[in-house]
Coordinates of C-alpha atoms and ligand atoms in Angstrom, one line a residue:
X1 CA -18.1 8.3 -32.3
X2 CA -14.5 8.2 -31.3
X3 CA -13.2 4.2 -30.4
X4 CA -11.8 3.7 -27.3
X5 CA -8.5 3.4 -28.8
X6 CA -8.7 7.2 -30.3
X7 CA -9.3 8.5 -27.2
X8 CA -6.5 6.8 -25.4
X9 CA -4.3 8.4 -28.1
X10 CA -6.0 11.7 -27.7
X11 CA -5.5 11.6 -23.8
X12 CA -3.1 10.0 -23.1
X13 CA -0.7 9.4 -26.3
X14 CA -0.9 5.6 -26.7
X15 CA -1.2 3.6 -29.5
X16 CA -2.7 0.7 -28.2
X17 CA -4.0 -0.4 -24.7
X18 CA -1.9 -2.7 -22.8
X19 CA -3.3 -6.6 -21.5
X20 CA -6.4 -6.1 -19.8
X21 CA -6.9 -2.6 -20.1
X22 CA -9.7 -2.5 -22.8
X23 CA -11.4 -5.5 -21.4
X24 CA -12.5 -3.6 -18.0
X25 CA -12.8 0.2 -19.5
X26 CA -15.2 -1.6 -21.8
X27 CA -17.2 -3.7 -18.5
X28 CA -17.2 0.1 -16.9
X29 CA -18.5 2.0 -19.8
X30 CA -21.3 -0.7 -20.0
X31 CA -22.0 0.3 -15.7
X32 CA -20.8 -3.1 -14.8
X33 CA -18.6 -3.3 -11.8
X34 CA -15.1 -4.7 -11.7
X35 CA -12.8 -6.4 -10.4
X36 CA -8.9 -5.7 -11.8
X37 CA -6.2 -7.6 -10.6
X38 CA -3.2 -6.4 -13.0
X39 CA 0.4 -7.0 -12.6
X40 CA 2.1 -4.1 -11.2
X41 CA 3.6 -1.9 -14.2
X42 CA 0.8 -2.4 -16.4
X43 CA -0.4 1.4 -16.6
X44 CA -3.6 0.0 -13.9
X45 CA -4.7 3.7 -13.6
X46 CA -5.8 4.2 -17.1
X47 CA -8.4 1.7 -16.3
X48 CA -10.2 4.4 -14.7
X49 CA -8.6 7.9 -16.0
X50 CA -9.5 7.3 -19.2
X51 CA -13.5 6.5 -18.4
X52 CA -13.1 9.6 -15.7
X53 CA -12.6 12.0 -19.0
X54 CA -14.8 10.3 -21.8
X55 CA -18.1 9.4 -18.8
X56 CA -20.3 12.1 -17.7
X57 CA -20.0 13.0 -14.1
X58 CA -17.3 12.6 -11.7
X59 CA -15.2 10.1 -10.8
X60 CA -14.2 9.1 -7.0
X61 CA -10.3 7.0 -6.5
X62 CA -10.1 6.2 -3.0
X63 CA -6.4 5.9 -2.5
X64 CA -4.5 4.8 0.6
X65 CA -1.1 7.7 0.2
X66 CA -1.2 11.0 0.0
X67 CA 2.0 10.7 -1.6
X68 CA -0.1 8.1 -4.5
X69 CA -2.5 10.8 -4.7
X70 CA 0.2 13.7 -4.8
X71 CA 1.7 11.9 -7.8
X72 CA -1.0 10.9 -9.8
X73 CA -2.4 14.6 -9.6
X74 CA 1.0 15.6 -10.8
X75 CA 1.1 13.1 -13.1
X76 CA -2.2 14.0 -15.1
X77 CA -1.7 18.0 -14.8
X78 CA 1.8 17.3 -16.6
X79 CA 0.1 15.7 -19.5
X80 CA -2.8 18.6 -19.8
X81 CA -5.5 17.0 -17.7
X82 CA -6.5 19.2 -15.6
X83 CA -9.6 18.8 -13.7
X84 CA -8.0 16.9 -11.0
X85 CA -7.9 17.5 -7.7
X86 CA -6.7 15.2 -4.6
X87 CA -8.4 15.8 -1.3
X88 CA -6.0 15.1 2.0
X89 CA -4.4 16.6 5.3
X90 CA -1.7 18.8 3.0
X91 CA -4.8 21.1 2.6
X92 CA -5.1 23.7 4.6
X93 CA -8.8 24.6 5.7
X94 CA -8.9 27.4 3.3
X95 CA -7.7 25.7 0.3
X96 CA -10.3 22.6 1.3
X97 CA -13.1 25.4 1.7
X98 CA -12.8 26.4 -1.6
X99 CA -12.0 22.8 -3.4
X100 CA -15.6 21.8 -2.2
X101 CA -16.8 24.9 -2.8
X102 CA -15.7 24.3 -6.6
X103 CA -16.1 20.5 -6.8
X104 CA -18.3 20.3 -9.6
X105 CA -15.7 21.6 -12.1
X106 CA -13.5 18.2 -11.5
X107 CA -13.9 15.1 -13.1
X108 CA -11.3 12.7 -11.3
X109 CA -11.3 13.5 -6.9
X110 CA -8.5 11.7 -5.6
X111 CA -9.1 10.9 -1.4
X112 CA -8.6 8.9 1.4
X113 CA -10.8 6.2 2.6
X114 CA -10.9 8.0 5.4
X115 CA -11.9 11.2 3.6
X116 CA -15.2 9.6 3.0
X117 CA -16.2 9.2 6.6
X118 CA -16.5 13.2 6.7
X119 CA -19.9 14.9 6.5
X120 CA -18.8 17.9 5.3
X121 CA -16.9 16.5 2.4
X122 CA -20.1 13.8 1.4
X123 CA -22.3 16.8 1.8
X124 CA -20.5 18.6 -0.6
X125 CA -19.8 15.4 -3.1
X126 CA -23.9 14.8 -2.5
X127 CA -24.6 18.4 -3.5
X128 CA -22.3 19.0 -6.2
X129 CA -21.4 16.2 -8.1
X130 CA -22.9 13.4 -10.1
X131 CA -20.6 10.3 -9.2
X132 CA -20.9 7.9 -11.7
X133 CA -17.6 5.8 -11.0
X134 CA -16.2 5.6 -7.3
X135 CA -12.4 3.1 -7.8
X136 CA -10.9 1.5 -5.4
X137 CA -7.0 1.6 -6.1
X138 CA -4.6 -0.5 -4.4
X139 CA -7.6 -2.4 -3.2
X140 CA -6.0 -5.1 -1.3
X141 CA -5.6 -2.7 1.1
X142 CA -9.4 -3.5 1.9
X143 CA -8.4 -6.9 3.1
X144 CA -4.8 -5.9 4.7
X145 CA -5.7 -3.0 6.3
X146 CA -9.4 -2.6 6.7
X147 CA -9.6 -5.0 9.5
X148 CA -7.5 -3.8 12.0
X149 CA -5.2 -0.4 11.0
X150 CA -7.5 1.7 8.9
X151 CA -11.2 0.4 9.3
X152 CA -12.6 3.5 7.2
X153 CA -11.5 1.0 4.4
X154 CA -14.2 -1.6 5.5
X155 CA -16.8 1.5 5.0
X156 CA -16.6 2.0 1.4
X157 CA -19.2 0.0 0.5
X158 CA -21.3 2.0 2.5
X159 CA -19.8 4.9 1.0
X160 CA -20.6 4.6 -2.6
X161 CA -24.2 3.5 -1.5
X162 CA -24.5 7.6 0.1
X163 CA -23.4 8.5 -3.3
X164 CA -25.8 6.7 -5.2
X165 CA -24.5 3.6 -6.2
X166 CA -22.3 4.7 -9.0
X167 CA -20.5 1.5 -10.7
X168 CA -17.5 0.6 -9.0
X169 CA -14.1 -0.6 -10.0
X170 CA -11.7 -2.3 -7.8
X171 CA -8.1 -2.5 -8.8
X172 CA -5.1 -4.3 -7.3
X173 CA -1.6 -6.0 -8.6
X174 CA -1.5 -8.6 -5.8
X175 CA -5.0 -10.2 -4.5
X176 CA -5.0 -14.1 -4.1
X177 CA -8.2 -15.7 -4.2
X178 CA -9.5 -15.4 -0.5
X179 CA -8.4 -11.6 -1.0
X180 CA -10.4 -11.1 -4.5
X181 CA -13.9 -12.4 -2.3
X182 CA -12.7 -10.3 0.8
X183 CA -12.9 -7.3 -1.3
X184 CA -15.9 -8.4 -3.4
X185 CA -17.7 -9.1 0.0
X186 CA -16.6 -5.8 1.8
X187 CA -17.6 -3.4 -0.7
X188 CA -20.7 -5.2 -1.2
X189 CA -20.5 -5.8 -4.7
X190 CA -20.8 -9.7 -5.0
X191 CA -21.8 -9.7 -8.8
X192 CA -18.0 -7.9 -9.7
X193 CA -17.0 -8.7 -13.4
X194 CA -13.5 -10.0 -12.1
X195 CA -10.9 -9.4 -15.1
X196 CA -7.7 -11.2 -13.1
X197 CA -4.0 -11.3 -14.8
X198 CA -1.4 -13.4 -14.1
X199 CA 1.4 -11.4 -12.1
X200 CA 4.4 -13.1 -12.4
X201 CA 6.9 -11.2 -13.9
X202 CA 9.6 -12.8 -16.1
X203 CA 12.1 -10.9 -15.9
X204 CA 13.0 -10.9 -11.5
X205 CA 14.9 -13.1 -10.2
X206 CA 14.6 -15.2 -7.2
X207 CA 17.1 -15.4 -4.7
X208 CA 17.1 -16.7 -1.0
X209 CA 20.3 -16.7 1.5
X210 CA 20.4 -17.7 4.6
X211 CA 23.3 -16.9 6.9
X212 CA 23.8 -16.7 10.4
X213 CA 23.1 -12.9 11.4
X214 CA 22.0 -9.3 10.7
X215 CA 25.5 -8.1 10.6
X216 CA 26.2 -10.9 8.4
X217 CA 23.6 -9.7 5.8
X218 CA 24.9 -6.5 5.6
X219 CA 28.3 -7.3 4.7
X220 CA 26.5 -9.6 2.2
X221 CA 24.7 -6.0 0.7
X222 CA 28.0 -4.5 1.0
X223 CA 29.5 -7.3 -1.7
X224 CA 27.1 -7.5 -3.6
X225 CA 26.5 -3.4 -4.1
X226 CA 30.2 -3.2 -4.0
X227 CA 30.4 -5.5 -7.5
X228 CA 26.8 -4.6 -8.7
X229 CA 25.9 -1.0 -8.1
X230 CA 22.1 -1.0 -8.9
X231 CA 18.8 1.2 -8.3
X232 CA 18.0 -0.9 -4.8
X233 CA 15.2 -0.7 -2.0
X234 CA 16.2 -3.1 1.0
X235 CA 13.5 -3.6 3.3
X236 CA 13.8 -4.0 7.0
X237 CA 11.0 -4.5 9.2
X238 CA 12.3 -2.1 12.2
X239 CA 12.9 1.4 11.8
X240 CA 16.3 1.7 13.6
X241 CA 17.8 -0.9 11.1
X242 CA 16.8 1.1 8.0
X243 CA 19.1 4.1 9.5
X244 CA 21.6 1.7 11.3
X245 CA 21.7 -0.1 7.8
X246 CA 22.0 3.0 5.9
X247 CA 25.0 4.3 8.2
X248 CA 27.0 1.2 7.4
X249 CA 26.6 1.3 4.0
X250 CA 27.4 5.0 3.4
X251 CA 30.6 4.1 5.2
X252 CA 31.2 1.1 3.2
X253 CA 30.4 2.7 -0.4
X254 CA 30.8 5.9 -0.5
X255 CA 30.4 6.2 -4.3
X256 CA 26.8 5.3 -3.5
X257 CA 24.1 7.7 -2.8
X258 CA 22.3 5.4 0.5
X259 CA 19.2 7.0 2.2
X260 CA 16.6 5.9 4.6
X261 CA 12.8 6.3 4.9
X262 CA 10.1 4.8 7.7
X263 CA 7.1 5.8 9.0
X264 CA 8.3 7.5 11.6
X265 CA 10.2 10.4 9.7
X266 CA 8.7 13.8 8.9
X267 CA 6.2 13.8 6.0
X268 CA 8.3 16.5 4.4
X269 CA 11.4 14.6 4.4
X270 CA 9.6 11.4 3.7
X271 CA 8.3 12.7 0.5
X272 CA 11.5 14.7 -0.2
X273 CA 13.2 11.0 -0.5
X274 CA 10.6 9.5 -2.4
X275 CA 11.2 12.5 -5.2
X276 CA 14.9 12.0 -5.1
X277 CA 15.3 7.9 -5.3
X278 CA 12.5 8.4 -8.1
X279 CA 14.7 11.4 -9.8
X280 CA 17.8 8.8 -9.8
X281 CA 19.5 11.0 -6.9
X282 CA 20.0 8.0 -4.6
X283 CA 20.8 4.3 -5.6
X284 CA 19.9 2.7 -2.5
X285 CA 16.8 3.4 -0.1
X286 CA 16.9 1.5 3.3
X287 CA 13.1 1.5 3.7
X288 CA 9.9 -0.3 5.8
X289 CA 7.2 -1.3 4.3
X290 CA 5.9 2.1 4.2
X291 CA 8.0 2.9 1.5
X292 CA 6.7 2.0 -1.8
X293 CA 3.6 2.3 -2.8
X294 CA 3.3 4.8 -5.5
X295 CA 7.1 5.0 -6.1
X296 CA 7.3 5.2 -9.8
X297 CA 10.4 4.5 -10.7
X298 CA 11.1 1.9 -13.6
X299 CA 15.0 0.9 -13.3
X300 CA 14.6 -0.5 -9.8
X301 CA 17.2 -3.9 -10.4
X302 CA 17.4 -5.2 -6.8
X303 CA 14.8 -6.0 -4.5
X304 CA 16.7 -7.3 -1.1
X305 CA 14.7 -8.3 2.2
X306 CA 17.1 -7.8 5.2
X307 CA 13.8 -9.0 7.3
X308 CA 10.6 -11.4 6.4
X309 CA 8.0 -9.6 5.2
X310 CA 4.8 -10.7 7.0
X311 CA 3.1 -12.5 4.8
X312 CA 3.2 -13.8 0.9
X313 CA 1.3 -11.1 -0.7
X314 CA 3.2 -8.0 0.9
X315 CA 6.4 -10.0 -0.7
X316 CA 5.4 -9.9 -4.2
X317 CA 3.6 -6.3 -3.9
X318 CA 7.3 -5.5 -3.0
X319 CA 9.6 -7.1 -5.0
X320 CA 7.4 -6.6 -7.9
X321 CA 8.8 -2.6 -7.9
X322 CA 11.8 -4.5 -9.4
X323 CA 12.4 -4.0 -12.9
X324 CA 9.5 -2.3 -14.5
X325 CA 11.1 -1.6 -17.1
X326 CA 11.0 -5.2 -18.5
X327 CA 15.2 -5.8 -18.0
X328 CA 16.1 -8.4 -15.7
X329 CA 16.2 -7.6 -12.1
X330 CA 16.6 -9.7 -9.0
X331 CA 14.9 -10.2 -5.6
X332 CA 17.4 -11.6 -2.7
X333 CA 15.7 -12.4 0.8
X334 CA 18.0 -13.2 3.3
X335 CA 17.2 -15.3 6.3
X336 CA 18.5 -16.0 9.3
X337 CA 17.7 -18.8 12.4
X338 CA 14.9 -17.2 14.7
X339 CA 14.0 -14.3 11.8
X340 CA 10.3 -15.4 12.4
X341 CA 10.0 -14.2 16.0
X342 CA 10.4 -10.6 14.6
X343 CA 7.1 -10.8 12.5
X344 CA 5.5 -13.4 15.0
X345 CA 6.0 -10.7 18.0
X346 CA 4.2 -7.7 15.3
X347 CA 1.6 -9.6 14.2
X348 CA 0.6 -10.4 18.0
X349 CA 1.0 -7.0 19.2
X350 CA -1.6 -5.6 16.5
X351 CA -4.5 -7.2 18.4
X352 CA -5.4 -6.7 21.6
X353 CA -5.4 -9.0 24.6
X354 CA -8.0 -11.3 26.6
X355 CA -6.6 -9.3 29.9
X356 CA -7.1 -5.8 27.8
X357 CA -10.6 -6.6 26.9
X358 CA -11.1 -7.4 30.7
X359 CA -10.5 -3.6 31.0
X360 CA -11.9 -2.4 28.6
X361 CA -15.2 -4.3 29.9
X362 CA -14.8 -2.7 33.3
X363 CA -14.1 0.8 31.5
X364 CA -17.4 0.6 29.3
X365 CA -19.4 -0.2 32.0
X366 CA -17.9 2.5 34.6
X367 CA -18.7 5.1 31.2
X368 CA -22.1 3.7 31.0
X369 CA -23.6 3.9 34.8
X370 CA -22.2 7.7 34.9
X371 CA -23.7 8.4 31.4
X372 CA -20.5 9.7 30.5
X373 CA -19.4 10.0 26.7
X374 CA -16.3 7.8 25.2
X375 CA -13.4 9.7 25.8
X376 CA -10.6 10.8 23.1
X377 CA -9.4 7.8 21.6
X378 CA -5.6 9.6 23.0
X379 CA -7.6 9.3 26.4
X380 CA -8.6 5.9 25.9
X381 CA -5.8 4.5 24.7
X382 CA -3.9 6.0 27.8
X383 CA -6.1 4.5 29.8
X384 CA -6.8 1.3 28.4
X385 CA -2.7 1.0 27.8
X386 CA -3.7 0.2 23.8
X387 CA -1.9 1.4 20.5
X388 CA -3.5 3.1 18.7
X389 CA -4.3 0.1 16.3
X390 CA -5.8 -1.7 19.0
X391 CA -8.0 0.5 20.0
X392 CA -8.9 1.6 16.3
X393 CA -9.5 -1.8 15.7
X394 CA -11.8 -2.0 18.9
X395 CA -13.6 0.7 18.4
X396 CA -14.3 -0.8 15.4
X397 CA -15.9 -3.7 16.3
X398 CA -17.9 -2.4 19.0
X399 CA -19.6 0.4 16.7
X400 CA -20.5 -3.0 14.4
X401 CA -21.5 -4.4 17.1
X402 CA -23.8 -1.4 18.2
X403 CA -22.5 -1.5 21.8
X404 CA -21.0 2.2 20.9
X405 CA -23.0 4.3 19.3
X406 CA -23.3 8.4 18.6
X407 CA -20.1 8.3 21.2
X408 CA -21.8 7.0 23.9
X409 CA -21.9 3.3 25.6
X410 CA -25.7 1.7 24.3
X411 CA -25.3 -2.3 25.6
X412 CA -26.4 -3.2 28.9
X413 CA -24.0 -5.5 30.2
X414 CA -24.9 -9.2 29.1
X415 CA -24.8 -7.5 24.9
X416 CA -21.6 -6.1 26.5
X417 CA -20.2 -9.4 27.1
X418 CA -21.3 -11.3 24.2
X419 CA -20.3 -9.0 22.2
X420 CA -16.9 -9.1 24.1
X421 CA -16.9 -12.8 23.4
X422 CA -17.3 -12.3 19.4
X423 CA -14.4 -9.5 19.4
X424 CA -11.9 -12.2 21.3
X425 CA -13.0 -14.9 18.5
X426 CA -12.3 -12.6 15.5
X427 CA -8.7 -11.4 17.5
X428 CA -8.1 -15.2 17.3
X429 CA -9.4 -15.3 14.3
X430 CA -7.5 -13.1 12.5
X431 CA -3.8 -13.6 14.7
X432 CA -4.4 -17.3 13.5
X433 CA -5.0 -16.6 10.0
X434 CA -1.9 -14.3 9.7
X435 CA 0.5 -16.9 11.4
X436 CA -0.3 -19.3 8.8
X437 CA 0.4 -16.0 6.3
X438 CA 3.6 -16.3 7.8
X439 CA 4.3 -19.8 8.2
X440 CA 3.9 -19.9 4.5
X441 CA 6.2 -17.7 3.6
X442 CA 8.5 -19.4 6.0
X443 CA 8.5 -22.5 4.6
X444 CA 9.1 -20.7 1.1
X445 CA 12.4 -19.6 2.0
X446 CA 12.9 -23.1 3.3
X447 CA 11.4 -24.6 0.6
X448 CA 14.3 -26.7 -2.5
X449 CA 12.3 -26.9 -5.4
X450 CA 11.8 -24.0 -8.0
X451 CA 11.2 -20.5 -6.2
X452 CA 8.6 -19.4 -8.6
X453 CA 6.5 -22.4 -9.0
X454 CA 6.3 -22.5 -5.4
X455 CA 5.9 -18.7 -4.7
X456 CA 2.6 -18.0 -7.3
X457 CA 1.3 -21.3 -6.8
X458 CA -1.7 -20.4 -4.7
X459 CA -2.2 -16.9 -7.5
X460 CA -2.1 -19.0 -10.7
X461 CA -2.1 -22.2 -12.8
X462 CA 0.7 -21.7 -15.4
X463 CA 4.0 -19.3 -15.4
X464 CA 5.5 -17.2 -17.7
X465 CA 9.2 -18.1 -18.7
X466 CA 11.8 -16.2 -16.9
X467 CA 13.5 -13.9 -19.3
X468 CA 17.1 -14.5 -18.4
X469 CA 17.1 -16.5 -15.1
X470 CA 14.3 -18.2 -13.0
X471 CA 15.5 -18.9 -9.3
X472 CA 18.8 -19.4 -7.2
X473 CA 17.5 -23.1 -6.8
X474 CA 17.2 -23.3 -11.0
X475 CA 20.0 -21.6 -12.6
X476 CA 20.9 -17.4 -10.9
X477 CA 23.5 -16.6 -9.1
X478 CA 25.1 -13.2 -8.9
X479 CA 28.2 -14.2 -10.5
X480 CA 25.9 -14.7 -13.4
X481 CA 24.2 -11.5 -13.7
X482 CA 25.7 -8.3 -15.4
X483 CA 23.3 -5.2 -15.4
X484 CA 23.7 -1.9 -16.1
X485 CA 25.7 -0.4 -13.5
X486 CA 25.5 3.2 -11.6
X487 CA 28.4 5.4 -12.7
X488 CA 30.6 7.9 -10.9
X489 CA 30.4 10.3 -8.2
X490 CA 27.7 12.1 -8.1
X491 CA 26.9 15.6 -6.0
X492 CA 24.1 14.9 -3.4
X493 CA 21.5 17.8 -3.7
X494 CA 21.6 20.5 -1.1
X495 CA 18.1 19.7 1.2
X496 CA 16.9 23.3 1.0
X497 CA 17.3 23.0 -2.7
X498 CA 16.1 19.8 -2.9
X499 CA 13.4 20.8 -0.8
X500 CA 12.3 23.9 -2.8
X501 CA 12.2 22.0 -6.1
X502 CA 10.2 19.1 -4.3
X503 CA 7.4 22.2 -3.6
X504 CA 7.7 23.8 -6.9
X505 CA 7.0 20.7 -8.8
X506 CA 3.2 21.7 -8.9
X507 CA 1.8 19.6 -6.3
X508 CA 0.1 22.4 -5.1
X509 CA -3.6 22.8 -6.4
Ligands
ZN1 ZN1 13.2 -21.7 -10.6

């Protein structure tokens, strides 16, 4: 019988497995289920790939991007692997037809979390396949999503159950403690073989700056790309500042190829600018958060925050795209007075209201004495004046809670009300528990003793040591630091070009 290590050569052309690795394709081989938290960079999706080929039966990766799933798919094909197939919105209902039509000839299914709330797609993964591993990637998303933006994520445990239990692996690079049981506890899988490594990373840098505004921070960029001409991903937290930010800097460096990307640009374009920052045809991305996961790209030097990221864990998950390549690479957050009201103002417009549930009391009732269905949630949230989140979030609840059910309003109105009263005390719940997230990371960039002791204190006991430099409060500054730098001029790719080679890349299935 081939060893685990022969068929990681045979696959995927490896010598020898990286930390951690072995240790959980071993747990899964033997049907335990796992928990792996793995530094970003650490080759996490071999952990299941290489079970997916050498285990009989098919194997499920719930992922939260299309463009993650896109990749990967890509990925695999390119080195020979080609029973892979990712499941999303890019399929057209032909192309899905006949994917589920043929599902028993893969042995990896990429998909969404939501994905799995679809009968037809179930039916057809009931009927056709044997699961026997169903992974969670990027599972934190469980606990940062689940409970309010995508609540399909909360469902998975019910999920695998309709599938027949297969063994489950959950994998993450940034999950602190209250995370790890959040997951464990959501999928329903309390007896998780967790397998957790430390994930700091020697080689990045830690820099705070505070100064006085945002127009001082980008003349700050300006200086520092103008000397240091690095791969770099700023992150803003507002849309308009990624392109207002990206105007400025094009002006200011013109030698630099400066692009932006949010969530609310065309998925075409979006990915079109994910392909080219990866390829090394831009330097510098001007992004949101929504840029990021999945971007496999290994010289990254500089992580800059123009804006506070919410909350601790979304930091490291984003300056730990920094340097994967092992070379020393920096993250700089700048701050400046009142920079928590941004994040303070986002995190309490994601939940509702006490006077919004008042409504929507007075709308459920109204639906339930004329026996009328729940509308569209577009209706609704018209109505109701709620984002979309809010009223995902809602709806959420109130199906838990049994008070909607089959699209129609079941509680008579005293379940109604108590069950309003629970929803209000999990809103507080949850706006309390993320301004702490906050607060912390607040008093972080505030904070005068080493950086890195004080930033993976609540992840881990001991710390690597840094490779070059540890912290602007220990030893870096910029003066001190000499990477690689870009060279030249270089021609910016036509779009329709660009575009076509994008397409032609074999992402199609
Ligand atoms: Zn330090």
């Amino acid at each position: 019988m081939a060893t685990l290590e022969q068929h990681l050569s045979r696959y995927f052309h490896y010598d020898s497995f990286r930390e951690g690795q072995k240790e959980i394709i071993s747990d899964i081989l033997s049907g335990q289920d796992v928990l792996g938290i793995l530094p970003t960079g650490t080759g996490k999706s071999i952990c299941y790939q290489l079970p997916a080929l050498i285990q009989e039966g098919a194997t499920i990766v719930v992922s939260p991007l299309i463009s993650l799933m896109v990749d990967q798919v890509k990925q695999l094909k390119q080195k020979g692997i080609k029973r892979v197939v990712a499941i999303n919105s890019f399929l057209d209902s032909n192309q899905k037809q006949k994917v589920l039509q043929h599902l028993h000839e893969y042995t990896l299914i990429y998909c969404s979390p939501e994905m799995l709330q679809n009968d037809r797609f179930m039916e057809a993964l009931r009927k056709r396949i044997n699961v026997s591993l169903f992974v969670v990637d990027e599972a934190h998303c469980i606990s940062q999503w689940g409970h309010e933006f995508r609540t399909d994520y909360l469902k998975l445990g019910e999920a695998a159950k309709k599938l027949g239990n297969p063994t489950m692996l959950a994998l993450s690079a940034t999950a602190p403690l209250a995370i790890q049981d959040d997951i464990l506890t959501q999928l329903e899988r309390p007896q998780m073989a967790k397998h957790i490594y430390p994930m700091d990373r020697e080689n990045i840098a830690l820099a705070v700056s505070h100064v006085n505004s945002m127009e001082e921070k980008i003349e700050r960029m300006k200086t520092i790309l103008k000397e240091r001409p690095v791969p770099t991903m700023i992150y803003f937290s507002s849309r308009q500042w990624t392109e207002k930010a990206t105007f400025e800097l094009r002006d200011a460096l013109p030698h630099l190829r400066v692009a932006f990307y949010h969530g609310g640009m065309e998925h075409t374009d979006r990915l079109l600018i994910q392909q080219q920052f990866m390829n090394d045809q831009l330097d510098v991305i001007c992004c949101t958060s929504a840029f990021g996961m999945g971007v496999n790209k290994d010289n990254i030097r500089l992580v800059i925050h123009a804006h506070l990221p919410p909350q601790v864990e979304s930091f490291l998950q984003e300056i730990g795209r920094a340097g994967r390549d092992g070379k020393q690479s920096v993250s700089l957050t700048f701050y400046s007075p009142g920079d928590g009201d941004l994040p303070r103002s986002l995190i309490s417009s994601e939940l509702p209201e006490p006077h919004q549930l008042s409504q929507l009391r007075h709308y459920l009732v109204n639906l339930k004495q004329s026996h009328q269905p729940i509308p569209s949630s577009a209706e609704v949230e018209a109505t109701l004046q709620l984002s979309e989140i809010q009223w995902r979030f809602l709806n959420y609840q109130l199906e838990q809670k049994d008070v909607i059910h089959g699209g129609f309003v079941r509680s008579e109105e005293p379940q109604l009300d108590s069950a309003l009263h629970e929803i209000m005390q999990t809103i507080e719940h949850r706006a309390l528990y993320k301004h702490e997230k906050l607060s912390e990371f607040i008093r972080w960039v505030h904070g005068d003793t080493c950086r890195r002791v004080t930033l993976y204190e609540s992840f881990q006991s001991s710390l690597k040591e840094p490779l070059e430099f540890c912290c602007d409060i220990c030893d870096f500054s910029f003066d001190k630091w000499h990477p690689d730098i870009l060279q030249g001029n270089h021609e910016v790719p036509q779009w329709e070009e660009a575009l076509k080679r994008v397409f032609l890349q074999g992402d199609r299935l």
